[in-house]
Amino acid sequence: MLTKSDISLVLSVIAVIVGCYFLYDLSRGVEKFVVVEIDGRIEKKIDLPKNLIFDVNGVNGPIKIEISGRKVRMLDSSCPNKICVKSGWINKRGESIICLPNRAIVKILGEEEELDGTTR
Amino acid sequence: MVQQDKKIGHNNSRIKTIIEISLMVSLGIILQIIEAPLPRPLPWAKLGLANVITLISLLLFSLKEAVFISIIRIALVSILLGTIFNPGFFLSLSGGLMSTFIMGLVLIIFPKRFSLIGVSLIGALVHNMTQLGVAYILFYNQLHISWNNVLYFLPLMLAWAIPTGFIVGYLTKLILPVILNTRKRVNW
């Protein structure tokens, strides 16, 4: 039914699939900095890795943001539902935490990406 | 008298081929239209049932007729579904043509090396790769697609080609004897 060439074809395709995932992981690059945007303005830009806790003023009130190594989270926020706090840590390039009542976006960007790269 | 008979015989075989080709085209159209409203896991992840017909026509006729059948099938289905000349049509056309061509070449160059399932697997792979390439060329200006996105899609599309290639190859194996028998029984 299946010949030897069929099986080697399937195996080589699977090998290419696995290789692609590794390449994709490599091509994403290293997480370089954290950007905090309030109401569309860039409030803070912090290089990674770093360990610190700082406050930003959102539209609704203060937000506490924690950076630990290459991870970022919202430690506390002055919004009613705390969705941004519950979303926990982010640590990959392109990920973001958004707090709507405060109109705040915290995102991780890579090196070659322009600041407005994800909002073009 | 003898010459006239010969002439009629010649015409008969031409008519026979034309009828068989048009039957293949209509079978392909039916399969593709049946498949169009079926639910899909992802918008681009189709089964490609019409590839069964492409594969059978490669086995029954030559490469030229099979390419012809794919072109006519894709054009007619696009007219029937109203998708002609939109980006999806060009993706479908390029993928269909390329996979037909490569499957035909594989059948000519390595007639014994791959089973039907293997050939249809190659067809599915070539189909998806061509579509990805054409989509990249068509859209990278408008959507700012980077190599990163292509690299993200490539394994997904390759992975999807494996089950679809298997299913299409298996169906072809089931259907081919039926068509050969019918062809023999009609005996025109």
Tab-separated table of C-alpha atoms in Angstrom:
chain	number	residue	atom	x	y	z
A	1	MET	CA	0.000	0.000	0.000
A	2	LEU	CA	2.467	2.660	1.137
A	3	THR	CA	5.851	2.493	-0.545
A	4	LYS	CA	9.158	3.337	1.099
A	5	SER	CA	9.290	6.673	-0.733
A	6	ASP	CA	5.856	7.602	0.646
A	7	ILE	CA	6.996	7.046	4.197
A	8	SER	CA	10.240	8.941	3.725
A	9	LEU	CA	8.268	11.772	2.139
A	10	VAL	CA	5.973	12.007	5.180
A	11	LEU	CA	8.935	11.842	7.547
A	12	SER	CA	10.820	14.575	5.703
A	13	VAL	CA	7.741	16.795	5.711
A	14	ILE	CA	7.426	16.315	9.462
A	15	ALA	CA	11.132	17.176	9.822
A	16	VAL	CA	10.589	20.390	7.816
A	17	ILE	CA	7.593	21.274	10.022
A	18	VAL	CA	9.638	20.870	13.198
A	19	GLY	CA	12.523	22.838	11.651
A	20	CYS	CA	10.157	25.645	10.692
A	21	TYR	CA	8.958	25.987	14.253
A	22	PHE	CA	12.514	26.248	15.522
A	23	LEU	CA	13.334	28.819	12.836
A	24	TYR	CA	10.202	30.764	13.697
A	25	ASP	CA	11.164	30.801	17.348
A	26	LEU	CA	14.655	32.064	16.419
A	27	SER	CA	13.334	34.679	13.998
A	28	ARG	CA	11.079	36.209	16.650
A	29	GLY	CA	14.214	37.589	18.240
A	30	VAL	CA	14.818	38.541	21.830
A	31	GLU	CA	12.427	40.688	23.833
A	32	LYS	CA	14.166	44.046	24.008
A	33	PHE	CA	11.967	46.585	25.780
A	34	VAL	CA	8.675	47.278	27.484
A	35	VAL	CA	6.497	50.142	26.316
A	36	VAL	CA	3.736	51.663	28.425
A	37	GLU	CA	1.140	53.659	26.503
A	38	ILE	CA	-1.534	55.794	28.156
A	39	ASP	CA	-4.341	57.118	25.943
A	40	GLY	CA	-2.241	56.552	22.818
A	41	ARG	CA	0.849	58.417	24.116
A	42	ILE	CA	4.040	56.566	24.950
A	43	GLU	CA	4.477	57.110	28.659
A	44	LYS	CA	7.511	54.939	29.384
A	45	LYS	CA	10.007	52.830	27.495
A	46	ILE	CA	12.167	50.499	29.585
A	47	ASP	CA	14.974	48.251	28.378
A	48	LEU	CA	14.916	44.575	29.341
A	49	PRO	CA	16.001	42.724	31.411
A	50	LYS	CA	15.352	44.698	34.565
A	51	ASN	CA	13.849	44.271	38.012
A	52	LEU	CA	11.673	47.129	39.179
A	53	ILE	CA	8.218	48.195	40.262
A	54	PHE	CA	6.929	51.582	39.179
A	55	ASP	CA	3.750	53.654	39.021
A	56	VAL	CA	2.145	55.258	35.984
A	57	ASN	CA	-0.830	57.588	35.972
A	58	GLY	CA	-3.670	56.232	33.883
A	59	VAL	CA	-6.818	58.039	32.846
A	60	ASN	CA	-8.698	56.503	35.770
A	61	GLY	CA	-5.934	56.601	38.368
A	62	PRO	CA	-2.536	55.108	39.175
A	63	ILE	CA	-1.300	51.751	37.813
A	64	LYS	CA	1.463	49.714	39.422
A	65	ILE	CA	3.617	47.760	36.952
A	66	GLU	CA	6.190	45.146	37.884
A	67	ILE	CA	9.099	44.095	35.658
A	68	SER	CA	11.015	41.015	36.699
A	69	GLY	CA	13.773	39.950	34.337
A	70	ARG	CA	12.041	39.604	30.950
A	71	LYS	CA	8.544	39.324	32.419
A	72	VAL	CA	6.044	42.133	32.944
A	73	ARG	CA	2.747	42.300	34.800
A	74	MET	CA	0.325	44.805	36.208
A	75	LEU	CA	0.692	44.517	39.942
A	76	ASP	CA	-2.220	46.754	40.782
A	77	SER	CA	-4.549	49.021	38.885
A	78	SER	CA	-7.221	51.558	39.700
A	79	CYS	CA	-9.900	49.947	37.580
A	80	PRO	CA	-13.110	48.227	38.719
A	81	ASN	CA	-12.694	44.758	37.207
A	82	LYS	CA	-8.898	44.273	37.469
A	83	ILE	CA	-8.846	42.369	34.184
A	84	CYS	CA	-5.360	43.664	33.465
A	85	VAL	CA	-4.111	42.430	36.845
A	86	LYS	CA	-5.732	39.026	36.364
A	87	SER	CA	-4.109	38.556	32.946
A	88	GLY	CA	-0.818	37.928	34.756
A	89	TRP	CA	2.699	37.881	33.359
A	90	ILE	CA	3.650	38.465	29.743
A	91	ASN	CA	7.116	37.544	28.509
A	92	LYS	CA	7.049	37.198	24.696
A	93	ARG	CA	7.641	39.743	21.975
A	94	GLY	CA	4.353	41.123	20.681
A	95	GLU	CA	2.349	40.289	23.780
A	96	SER	CA	0.462	43.023	25.605
A	97	ILE	CA	-1.671	43.758	28.641
A	98	ILE	CA	-4.480	46.233	28.140
A	99	CYS	CA	-6.435	48.139	30.757
A	100	LEU	CA	-9.446	49.811	29.156
A	101	PRO	CA	-10.678	52.037	32.032
A	102	ASN	CA	-7.174	53.491	32.294
A	103	ARG	CA	-6.617	53.481	28.520
A	104	ALA	CA	-3.309	51.808	29.219
A	105	ILE	CA	-1.341	49.365	27.053
A	106	VAL	CA	1.766	47.559	28.294
A	107	LYS	CA	3.583	45.709	25.544
A	108	ILE	CA	6.858	43.950	24.872
A	109	LEU	CA	8.676	44.797	21.658
A	110	GLY	CA	11.668	43.374	19.861
A	111	GLU	CA	14.716	45.067	18.456
A	112	GLU	CA	14.095	45.825	14.799
A	113	GLU	CA	10.477	46.719	15.338
A	114	GLU	CA	9.508	50.370	15.263
A	115	LEU	CA	7.472	51.618	18.188
A	116	ASP	CA	4.341	51.888	16.114
A	117	GLY	CA	5.087	48.604	14.411
A	118	THR	CA	2.091	46.826	15.851
A	119	THR	CA	-0.391	49.641	15.350
A	120	ARG	CA	0.286	50.554	11.736
B	1	MET	CA	-15.485	3.670	-48.320
B	2	VAL	CA	-12.602	2.363	-46.232
B	3	GLN	CA	-11.208	5.836	-45.900
B	4	GLN	CA	-14.550	7.181	-44.747
B	5	ASP	CA	-14.791	4.482	-42.065
B	6	LYS	CA	-11.337	5.380	-40.823
B	7	LYS	CA	-12.320	9.016	-40.703
B	8	ILE	CA	-15.421	8.221	-38.669
B	9	GLY	CA	-13.378	6.048	-36.317
B	10	HIS	CA	-10.897	8.837	-35.782
B	11	ASN	CA	-13.686	11.292	-35.045
B	12	ASN	CA	-15.284	8.815	-32.675
B	13	SER	CA	-12.185	8.522	-30.530
B	14	ARG	CA	-11.859	12.304	-30.445
B	15	ILE	CA	-15.487	12.649	-29.400
B	16	LYS	CA	-14.932	9.943	-26.811
B	17	THR	CA	-12.018	11.860	-25.311
B	18	ILE	CA	-13.993	15.105	-25.340
B	19	ILE	CA	-16.922	13.437	-23.566
B	20	GLU	CA	-14.670	11.809	-21.008
B	21	ILE	CA	-12.891	15.083	-20.318
B	22	SER	CA	-16.180	16.913	-19.881
B	23	LEU	CA	-17.423	14.173	-17.526
B	24	MET	CA	-14.256	14.591	-15.472
B	25	VAL	CA	-14.733	18.371	-15.392
B	26	SER	CA	-18.317	17.996	-14.204
B	27	LEU	CA	-17.367	15.469	-11.526
B	28	GLY	CA	-14.676	17.855	-10.301
B	29	ILE	CA	-17.119	20.776	-10.253
B	30	ILE	CA	-19.614	18.738	-8.228
B	31	LEU	CA	-16.990	17.704	-5.689
B	32	GLN	CA	-15.640	21.233	-5.325
B	33	ILE	CA	-19.109	22.754	-4.910
B	34	ILE	CA	-20.152	20.102	-2.373
B	35	GLU	CA	-17.015	20.904	-0.423
B	36	ALA	CA	-17.384	24.701	-0.472
B	37	PRO	CA	-20.004	25.082	2.327
B	38	LEU	CA	-18.561	22.362	4.558
B	39	PRO	CA	-17.242	23.608	7.904
B	40	ARG	CA	-13.478	24.082	8.136
B	41	PRO	CA	-11.176	24.239	11.124
B	42	LEU	CA	-9.445	27.284	9.608
B	43	PRO	CA	-10.596	29.463	6.702
B	44	TRP	CA	-7.871	28.227	4.373
B	45	ALA	CA	-7.942	24.581	5.452
B	46	LYS	CA	-9.909	22.837	2.726
B	47	LEU	CA	-9.941	19.132	2.002
B	48	GLY	CA	-9.473	19.550	-1.748
B	49	LEU	CA	-11.790	16.751	-2.863
B	50	ALA	CA	-11.498	17.914	-6.466
B	51	ASN	CA	-7.903	16.691	-6.372
B	52	VAL	CA	-9.362	13.182	-6.587
B	53	ILE	CA	-10.555	14.078	-10.080
B	54	THR	CA	-7.246	15.705	-10.979
B	55	LEU	CA	-5.389	12.576	-9.943
B	56	ILE	CA	-7.787	10.260	-11.811
B	57	SER	CA	-7.574	12.363	-14.956
B	58	LEU	CA	-3.776	12.242	-14.740
B	59	LEU	CA	-4.043	8.450	-14.655
B	60	LEU	CA	-6.665	8.174	-17.424
B	61	PHE	CA	-5.307	10.826	-19.804
B	62	SER	CA	-2.029	12.642	-20.262
B	63	LEU	CA	-0.621	15.638	-18.412
B	64	LYS	CA	-1.976	18.030	-21.043
B	65	GLU	CA	-5.581	16.904	-20.623
B	66	ALA	CA	-5.312	16.904	-16.837
B	67	VAL	CA	-4.039	20.512	-16.784
B	68	PHE	CA	-6.825	21.451	-19.180
B	69	ILE	CA	-9.393	19.767	-16.915
B	70	SER	CA	-8.114	21.642	-13.842
B	71	ILE	CA	-8.222	25.019	-15.607
B	72	ILE	CA	-11.776	24.498	-16.861
B	73	ARG	CA	-12.925	23.121	-13.502
B	74	ILE	CA	-11.505	26.003	-11.465
B	75	ALA	CA	-12.801	28.636	-13.882
B	76	LEU	CA	-16.315	27.158	-13.951
B	77	VAL	CA	-16.504	26.675	-10.173
B	78	SER	CA	-15.393	30.283	-9.636
B	79	ILE	CA	-18.129	31.478	-11.994
B	80	LEU	CA	-20.718	29.312	-10.236
B	81	LEU	CA	-19.680	30.395	-6.736
B	82	GLY	CA	-19.110	34.002	-7.796
B	83	THR	CA	-15.493	34.139	-6.728
B	84	ILE	CA	-13.923	34.618	-10.144
B	85	PHE	CA	-11.025	37.128	-10.359
B	86	ASN	CA	-10.895	37.749	-6.634
B	87	PRO	CA	-7.665	36.928	-4.785
B	88	GLY	CA	-8.961	33.500	-3.758
B	89	PHE	CA	-9.499	32.627	-7.402
B	90	PHE	CA	-5.863	33.304	-8.264
B	91	LEU	CA	-4.721	31.304	-5.251
B	92	SER	CA	-6.945	28.417	-6.270
B	93	LEU	CA	-5.882	28.578	-9.923
B	94	SER	CA	-2.155	28.749	-9.246
B	95	GLY	CA	-2.309	25.996	-6.626
B	96	GLY	CA	-4.455	23.751	-8.799
B	97	LEU	CA	-2.284	24.168	-11.893
B	98	MET	CA	1.000	23.713	-10.048
B	99	SER	CA	-0.153	20.625	-8.170
B	100	THR	CA	-1.556	19.043	-11.337
B	101	PHE	CA	1.677	19.745	-13.166
B	102	ILE	CA	3.939	18.396	-10.426
B	103	MET	CA	1.790	15.300	-9.827
B	104	GLY	CA	1.885	14.624	-13.570
B	105	LEU	CA	5.660	14.994	-13.622
B	106	VAL	CA	6.004	12.661	-10.630
B	107	LEU	CA	3.830	10.055	-12.357
B	108	ILE	CA	5.928	10.344	-15.526
B	109	ILE	CA	9.381	10.417	-13.906
B	110	PHE	CA	8.825	7.968	-10.998
B	111	PRO	CA	5.876	5.837	-12.116
B	112	LYS	CA	6.476	3.095	-9.561
B	113	ARG	CA	8.193	4.825	-6.690
B	114	PHE	CA	5.198	6.535	-5.045
B	115	SER	CA	1.807	4.986	-4.353
B	116	LEU	CA	-1.356	6.924	-5.194
B	117	ILE	CA	-1.409	8.224	-1.628
B	118	GLY	CA	2.170	9.453	-2.004
B	119	VAL	CA	1.388	11.219	-5.276
B	120	SER	CA	-1.663	12.917	-3.796
B	121	LEU	CA	0.426	13.904	-0.779
B	122	ILE	CA	2.918	15.557	-3.129
B	123	GLY	CA	0.007	17.277	-4.868
B	124	ALA	CA	-1.385	18.600	-1.580
B	125	LEU	CA	2.054	19.841	-0.490
B	126	VAL	CA	2.722	21.584	-3.808
B	127	HIS	CA	-0.793	23.059	-3.787
B	128	ASN	CA	-0.358	24.591	-0.339
B	129	MET	CA	3.178	25.815	-0.975
B	130	THR	CA	2.159	27.489	-4.248
B	131	GLN	CA	-0.769	29.168	-2.528
B	132	LEU	CA	1.447	30.430	0.253
B	133	GLY	CA	3.955	31.794	-2.269
B	134	VAL	CA	1.297	33.463	-4.401
B	135	ALA	CA	-0.427	34.898	-1.314
B	136	TYR	CA	2.921	36.321	-0.216
B	137	ILE	CA	3.474	37.954	-3.619
B	138	LEU	CA	-0.125	39.222	-3.852
B	139	PHE	CA	-0.442	40.654	-0.363
B	140	TYR	CA	2.939	41.635	1.009
B	141	ASN	CA	2.585	45.197	-0.215
B	142	GLN	CA	-0.823	45.811	1.326
B	143	LEU	CA	-0.521	43.874	4.548
B	144	HIS	CA	3.184	44.280	5.388
B	145	ILE	CA	3.617	40.523	5.621
B	146	SER	CA	7.119	39.768	6.802
B	147	TRP	CA	9.105	36.559	6.496
B	148	ASN	CA	8.123	35.906	10.042
B	149	ASN	CA	4.481	35.436	9.117
B	150	VAL	CA	5.341	33.132	6.223
B	151	LEU	CA	7.515	31.102	8.538
B	152	TYR	CA	4.588	30.905	10.938
B	153	PHE	CA	2.186	29.650	8.271
B	154	LEU	CA	4.518	27.270	6.458
B	155	PRO	CA	4.475	24.457	9.057
B	156	LEU	CA	0.702	24.809	9.516
B	157	MET	CA	0.076	24.431	5.808
B	158	LEU	CA	2.569	21.580	5.462
B	159	ALA	CA	0.936	19.818	8.401
B	160	TRP	CA	-2.525	20.277	6.918
B	161	ALA	CA	-1.336	18.791	3.609
B	162	ILE	CA	-0.558	15.436	5.231
B	163	PRO	CA	-4.090	14.373	6.288
B	164	THR	CA	-5.716	15.890	3.190
B	165	GLY	CA	-3.171	14.188	0.940
B	166	PHE	CA	-3.868	10.873	2.630
B	167	ILE	CA	-7.661	11.229	2.382
B	168	VAL	CA	-7.544	12.299	-1.262
B	169	GLY	CA	-5.148	9.497	-2.166
B	170	TYR	CA	-7.280	6.913	-0.398
B	171	LEU	CA	-10.489	8.146	-2.068
B	172	THR	CA	-8.738	8.047	-5.449
B	173	LYS	CA	-7.755	4.454	-4.791
B	174	LEU	CA	-11.384	3.607	-4.013
B	175	ILE	CA	-12.897	5.487	-6.947
B	176	LEU	CA	-10.420	4.642	-9.717
B	177	PRO	CA	-11.564	0.989	-10.190
B	178	VAL	CA	-15.196	2.122	-10.311
B	179	ILE	CA	-14.431	4.585	-13.093
B	180	LEU	CA	-12.295	2.071	-15.005
B	181	ASN	CA	-15.077	-0.538	-14.740
B	182	THR	CA	-17.736	1.876	-15.916
B	183	ARG	CA	-15.524	2.867	-18.813
B	184	LYS	CA	-15.123	-0.788	-19.788
B	185	ARG	CA	-18.793	-1.620	-19.366
B	186	VAL	CA	-20.070	1.294	-21.425
B	187	ASN	CA	-17.885	-0.054	-24.260
B	188	TRP	CA	-18.576	2.426	-26.984
